[in-house]
Short mmCIF file of C-alpha atoms in Angstrom, two decimals:
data_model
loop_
_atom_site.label_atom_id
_atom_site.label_comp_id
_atom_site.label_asym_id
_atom_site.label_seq_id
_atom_site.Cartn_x
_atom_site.Cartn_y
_atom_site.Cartn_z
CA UNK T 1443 0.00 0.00 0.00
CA UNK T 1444 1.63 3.21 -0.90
CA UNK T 1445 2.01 5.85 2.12
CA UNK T 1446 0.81 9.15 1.47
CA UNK T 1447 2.96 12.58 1.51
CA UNK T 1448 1.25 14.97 3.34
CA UNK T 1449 2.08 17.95 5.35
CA UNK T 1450 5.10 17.58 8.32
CA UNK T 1451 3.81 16.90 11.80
CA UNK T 1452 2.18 19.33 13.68
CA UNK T 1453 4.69 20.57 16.31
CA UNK T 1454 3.54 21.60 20.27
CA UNK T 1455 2.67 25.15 19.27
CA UNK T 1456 0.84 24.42 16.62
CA UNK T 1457 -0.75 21.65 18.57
CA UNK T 1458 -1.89 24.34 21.23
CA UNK T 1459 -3.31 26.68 18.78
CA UNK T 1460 -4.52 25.07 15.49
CA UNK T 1461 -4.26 26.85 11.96
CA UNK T 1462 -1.56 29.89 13.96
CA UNK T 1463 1.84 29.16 12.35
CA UNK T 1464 4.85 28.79 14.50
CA UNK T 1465 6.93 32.09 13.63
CA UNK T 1466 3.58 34.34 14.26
CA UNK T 1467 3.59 32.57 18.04
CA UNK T 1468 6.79 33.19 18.56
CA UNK T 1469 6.76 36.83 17.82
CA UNK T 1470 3.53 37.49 19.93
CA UNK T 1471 5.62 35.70 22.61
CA UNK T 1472 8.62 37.62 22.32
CA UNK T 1473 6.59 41.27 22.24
CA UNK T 1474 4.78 39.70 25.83
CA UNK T 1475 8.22 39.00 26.97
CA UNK T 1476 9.05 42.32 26.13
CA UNK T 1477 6.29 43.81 27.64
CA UNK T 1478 7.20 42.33 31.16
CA UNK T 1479 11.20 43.08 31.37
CA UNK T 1480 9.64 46.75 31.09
CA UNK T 1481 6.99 46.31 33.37
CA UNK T 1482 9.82 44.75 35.28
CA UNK T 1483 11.73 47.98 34.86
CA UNK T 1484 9.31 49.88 35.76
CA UNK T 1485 8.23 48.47 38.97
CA UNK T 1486 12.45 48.07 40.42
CA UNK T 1487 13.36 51.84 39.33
CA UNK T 1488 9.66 52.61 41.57
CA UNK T 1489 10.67 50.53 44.20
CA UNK T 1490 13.97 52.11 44.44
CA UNK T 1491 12.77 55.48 44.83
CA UNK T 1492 10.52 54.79 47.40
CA UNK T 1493 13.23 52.55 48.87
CA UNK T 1494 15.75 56.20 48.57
CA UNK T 1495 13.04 58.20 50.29
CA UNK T 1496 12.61 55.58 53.59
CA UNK T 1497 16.21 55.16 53.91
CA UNK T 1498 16.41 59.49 53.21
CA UNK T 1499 13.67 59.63 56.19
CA UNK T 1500 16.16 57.48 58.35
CA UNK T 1501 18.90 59.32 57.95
CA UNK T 1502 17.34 62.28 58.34
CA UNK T 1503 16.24 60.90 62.13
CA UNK T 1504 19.44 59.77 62.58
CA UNK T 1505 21.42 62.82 62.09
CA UNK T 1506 18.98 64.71 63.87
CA UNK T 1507 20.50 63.09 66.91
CA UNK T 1508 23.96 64.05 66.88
CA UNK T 1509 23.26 67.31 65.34
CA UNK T 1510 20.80 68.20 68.70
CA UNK T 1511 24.05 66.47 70.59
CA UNK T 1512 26.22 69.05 68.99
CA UNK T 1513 23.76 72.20 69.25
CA UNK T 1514 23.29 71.22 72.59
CA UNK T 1515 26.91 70.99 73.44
CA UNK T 1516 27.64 74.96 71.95
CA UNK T 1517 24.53 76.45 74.00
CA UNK T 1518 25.61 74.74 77.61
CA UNK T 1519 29.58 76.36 76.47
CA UNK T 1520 27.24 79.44 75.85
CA UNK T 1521 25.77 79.48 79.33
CA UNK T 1522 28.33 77.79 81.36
CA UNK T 1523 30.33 81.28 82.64
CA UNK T 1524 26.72 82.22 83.65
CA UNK T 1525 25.67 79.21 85.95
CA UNK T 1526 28.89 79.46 87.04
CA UNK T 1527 28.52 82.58 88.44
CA UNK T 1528 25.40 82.30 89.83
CA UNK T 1529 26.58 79.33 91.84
CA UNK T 1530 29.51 80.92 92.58
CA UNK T 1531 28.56 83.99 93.99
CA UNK T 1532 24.79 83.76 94.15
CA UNK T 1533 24.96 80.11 96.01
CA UNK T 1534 22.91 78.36 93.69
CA UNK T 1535 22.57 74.83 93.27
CA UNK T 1536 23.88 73.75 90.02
CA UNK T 1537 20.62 72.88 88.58
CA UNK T 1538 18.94 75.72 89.82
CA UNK T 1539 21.78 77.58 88.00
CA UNK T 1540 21.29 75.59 85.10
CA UNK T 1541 17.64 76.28 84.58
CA UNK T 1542 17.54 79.71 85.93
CA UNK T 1543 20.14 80.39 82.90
CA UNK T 1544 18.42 78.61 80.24
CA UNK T 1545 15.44 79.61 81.12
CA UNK T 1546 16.41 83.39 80.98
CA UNK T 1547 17.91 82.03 77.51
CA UNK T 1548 15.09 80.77 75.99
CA UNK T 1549 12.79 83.74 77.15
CA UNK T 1550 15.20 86.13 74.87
CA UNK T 1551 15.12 84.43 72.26
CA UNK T 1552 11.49 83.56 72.36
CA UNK T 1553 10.85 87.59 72.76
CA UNK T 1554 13.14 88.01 69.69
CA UNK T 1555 11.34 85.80 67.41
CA UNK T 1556 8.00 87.56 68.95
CA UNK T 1557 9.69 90.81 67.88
CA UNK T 1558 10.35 89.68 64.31
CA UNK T 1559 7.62 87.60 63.56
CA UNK T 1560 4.88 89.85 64.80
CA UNK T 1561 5.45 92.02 61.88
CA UNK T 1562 6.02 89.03 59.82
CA UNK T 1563 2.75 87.75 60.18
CA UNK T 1564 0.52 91.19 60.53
CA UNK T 1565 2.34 91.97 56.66
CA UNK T 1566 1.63 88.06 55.54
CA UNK T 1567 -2.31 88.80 57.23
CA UNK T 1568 -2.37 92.14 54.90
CA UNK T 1569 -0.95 90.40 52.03
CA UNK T 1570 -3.22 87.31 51.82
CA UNK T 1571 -5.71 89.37 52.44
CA UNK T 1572 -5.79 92.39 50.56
CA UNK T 1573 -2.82 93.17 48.27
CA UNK T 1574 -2.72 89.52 46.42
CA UNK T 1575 -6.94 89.67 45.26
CA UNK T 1576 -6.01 93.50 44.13
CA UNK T 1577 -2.81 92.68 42.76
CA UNK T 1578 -4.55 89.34 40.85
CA UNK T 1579 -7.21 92.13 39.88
CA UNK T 1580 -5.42 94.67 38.40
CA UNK T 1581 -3.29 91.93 36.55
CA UNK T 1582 -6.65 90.65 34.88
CA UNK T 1583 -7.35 93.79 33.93
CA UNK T 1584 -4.42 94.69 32.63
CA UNK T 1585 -4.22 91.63 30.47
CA UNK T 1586 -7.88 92.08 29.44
CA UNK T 1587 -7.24 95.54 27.95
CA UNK T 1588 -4.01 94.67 25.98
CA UNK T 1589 -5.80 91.68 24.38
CA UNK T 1590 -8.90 94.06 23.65
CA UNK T 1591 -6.13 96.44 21.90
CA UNK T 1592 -4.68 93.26 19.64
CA UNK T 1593 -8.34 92.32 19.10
CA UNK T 1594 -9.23 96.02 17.45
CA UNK T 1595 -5.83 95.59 15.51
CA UNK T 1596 -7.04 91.83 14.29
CA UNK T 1597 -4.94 89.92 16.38
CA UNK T 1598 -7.26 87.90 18.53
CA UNK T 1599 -5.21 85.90 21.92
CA UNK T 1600 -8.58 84.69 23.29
CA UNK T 1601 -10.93 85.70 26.35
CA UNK T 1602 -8.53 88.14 28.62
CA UNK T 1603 -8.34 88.73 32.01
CA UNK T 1604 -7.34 86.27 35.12
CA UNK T 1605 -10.65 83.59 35.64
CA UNK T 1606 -12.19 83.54 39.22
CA UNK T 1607 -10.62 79.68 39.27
CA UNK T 1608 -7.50 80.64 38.61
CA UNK T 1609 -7.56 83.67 41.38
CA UNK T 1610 -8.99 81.37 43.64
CA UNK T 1611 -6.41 78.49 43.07
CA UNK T 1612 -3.70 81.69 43.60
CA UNK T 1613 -5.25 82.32 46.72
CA UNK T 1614 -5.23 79.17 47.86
CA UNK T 1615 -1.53 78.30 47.20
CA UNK T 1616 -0.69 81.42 48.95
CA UNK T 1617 -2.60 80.12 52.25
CA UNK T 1618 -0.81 76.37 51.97
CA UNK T 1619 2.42 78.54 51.78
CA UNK T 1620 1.29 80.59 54.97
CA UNK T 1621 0.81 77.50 57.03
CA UNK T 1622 3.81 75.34 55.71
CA UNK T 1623 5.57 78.40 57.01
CA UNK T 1624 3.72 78.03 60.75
CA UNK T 1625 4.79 74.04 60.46
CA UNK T 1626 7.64 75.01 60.01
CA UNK T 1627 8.14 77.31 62.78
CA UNK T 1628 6.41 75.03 65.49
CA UNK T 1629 8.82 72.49 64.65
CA UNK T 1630 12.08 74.57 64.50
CA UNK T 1631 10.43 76.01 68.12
CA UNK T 1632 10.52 71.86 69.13
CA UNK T 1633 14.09 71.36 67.97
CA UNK T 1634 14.76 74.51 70.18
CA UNK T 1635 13.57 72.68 73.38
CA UNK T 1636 14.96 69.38 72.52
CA UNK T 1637 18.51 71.11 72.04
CA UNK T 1638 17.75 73.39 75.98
CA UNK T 1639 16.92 69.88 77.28
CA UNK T 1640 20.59 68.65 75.54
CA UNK T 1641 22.12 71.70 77.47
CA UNK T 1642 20.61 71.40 80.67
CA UNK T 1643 21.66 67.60 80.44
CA UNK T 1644 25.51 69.14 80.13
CA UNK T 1645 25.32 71.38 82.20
CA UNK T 1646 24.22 69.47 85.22
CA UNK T 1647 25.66 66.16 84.76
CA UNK T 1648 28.24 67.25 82.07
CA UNK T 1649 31.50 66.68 84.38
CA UNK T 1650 30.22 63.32 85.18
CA UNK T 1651 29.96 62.08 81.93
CA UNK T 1652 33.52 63.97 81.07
CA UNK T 1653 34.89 62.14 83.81
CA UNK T 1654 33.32 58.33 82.55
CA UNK T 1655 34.30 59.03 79.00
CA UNK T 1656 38.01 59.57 80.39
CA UNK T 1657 37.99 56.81 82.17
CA UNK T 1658 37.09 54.50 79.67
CA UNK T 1659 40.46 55.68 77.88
CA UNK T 1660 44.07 54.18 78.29
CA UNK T 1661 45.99 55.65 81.44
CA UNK T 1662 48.38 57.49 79.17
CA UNK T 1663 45.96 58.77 77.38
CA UNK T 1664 43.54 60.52 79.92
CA UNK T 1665 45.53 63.56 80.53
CA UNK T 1666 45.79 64.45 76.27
CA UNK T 1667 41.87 64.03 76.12
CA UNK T 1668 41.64 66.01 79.35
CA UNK T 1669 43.55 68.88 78.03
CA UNK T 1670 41.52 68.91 74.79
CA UNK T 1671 37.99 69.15 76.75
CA UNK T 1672 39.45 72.09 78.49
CA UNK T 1673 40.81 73.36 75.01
CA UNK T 1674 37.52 73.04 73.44
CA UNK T 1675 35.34 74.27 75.95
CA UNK T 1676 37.67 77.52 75.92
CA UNK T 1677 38.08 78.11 72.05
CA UNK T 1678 34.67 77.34 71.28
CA UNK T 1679 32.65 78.88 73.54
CA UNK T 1680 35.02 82.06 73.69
CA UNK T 1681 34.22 82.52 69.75
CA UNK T 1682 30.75 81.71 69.85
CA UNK T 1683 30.23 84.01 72.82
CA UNK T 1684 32.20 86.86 71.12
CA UNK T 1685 30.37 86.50 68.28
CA UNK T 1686 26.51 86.84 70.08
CA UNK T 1687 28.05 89.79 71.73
CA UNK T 1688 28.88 91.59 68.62
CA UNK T 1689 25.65 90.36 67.11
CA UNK T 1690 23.83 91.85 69.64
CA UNK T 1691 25.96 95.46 69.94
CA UNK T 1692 25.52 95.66 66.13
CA UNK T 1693 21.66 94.57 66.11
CA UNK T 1694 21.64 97.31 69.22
CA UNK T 1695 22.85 100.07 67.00
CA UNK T 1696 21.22 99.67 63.82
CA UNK T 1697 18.20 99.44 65.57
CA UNK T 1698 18.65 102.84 67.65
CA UNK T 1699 20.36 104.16 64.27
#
């Protein structure tokens, strides 16, 4: 009996989907595979950045700490001839020294930024308020009777003037600036406290913690790191002290000038 020639055998793709040839199932597969490495792209480069951003807000928290440490550290150098003084010649305990001083410190400086921000504020009120609707009015006006000008002359820009929607979004924006500037004053005034606590901390138990740092050090060793406490404390808290005294002479005079 004499066999036949037909077609070749059918192979698995073509077994899966009858009458699709091989090459077209191939390409469709290779554009899918395609598809997914980019999806695949996609996805790691968003996972990344949102990986940046956490480790970013880590950081951040983490050198928060040390730079409160080292804040802390310059305002007890600040206020250490004070306390010392006042427990010195005024018989105070040390912490009662230590708070009376900061205390005093911190009610300056809060009655400083009272002094500049009042105005601050009372001219941000005024200008939310009343200069940015009549300066967003006169604007629209402005640009309303140019484009009436170039529409007598034939040129026509379209409908003039500022819309109400877009004053009102201007408006708006102005306000989420105003209060991203009060969030941002409540927490500097936070880091301000945390960095007093930090002070007081030296201040009060600062010699004790000198003295257990040095003594975790080799023997010939202690006097060197001694020496360069002392050298610090002197250098650095002599300049930053002569430097809030001249601040405040020349912020005296200009202001009387």
């Amino acid at each position: 009996m004499p066999v036949s020639r037909g077609a070749p055998p059918r192979t698995e793709e073509e077994a899966d989907i009858p009458g699709v040839p091989v090459n077209v199932l191939e390409s469709d597969r290779a554009a899918a595979w395609r598809w997914i490495k980019a999806a695949a792209v996609v996805i790691t480069i968003w996972v990344s950045y949102q990986l940046i951003l956490v480790v970013q807000g880590v950081l951040g928290s983490i050198l928060a700490v040390p730079l409160f440490a080292i804040f802390g550290v310059i305002i007890a150098l600040i206020a250490a001839p004070p306390v010392a003084a006042l427990e010195h010649y005024a018989r105070f305990p040390r912490t009662l020294a230590a708070v009376t001083v900061l205390i005093g410190g911190l009610a300056a400086l809060i009655g400083l930024g009272y002094m500049i921000a009042s105005p601050l504020a009372t001219e941000a009120h005024a200008l939310y308020d009343e200069k940015v609707p009549y300066l967003l009015s006169q604007i629209s006006s402005s640009i309303a009777s140019l484009q009436g000008e170039l529409h007598s002359k034939g040129i026509n820009l379209g409908s003039g003037g500022l819309s109400d929607q877009t004053t009102s979004d201007i408006s708006s924006r102005m306000g989420g600036v105003l209060l991203s500037g009060i969030t941002g004053t409540v927490q500097a005034m936070i880091d301000i406290l945390i960095v007093f606590v930090v002070a007081f901390w030296v201040l009060r138990d600062g010699e004790e913690l000198r003295a257990g740092l040095i003594a975790l050090l080799p023997g010939r060793a202690r006097s060197e790191v001694d020496f360069g406490f002392d050298a610090f404390a002197v250098v650095i808290g002599g300049y930053v002290r002569a430097q809030l005294l001249m601040s405040l002479i020349l912020g005296t005079m200009a202001g009387v000038g």
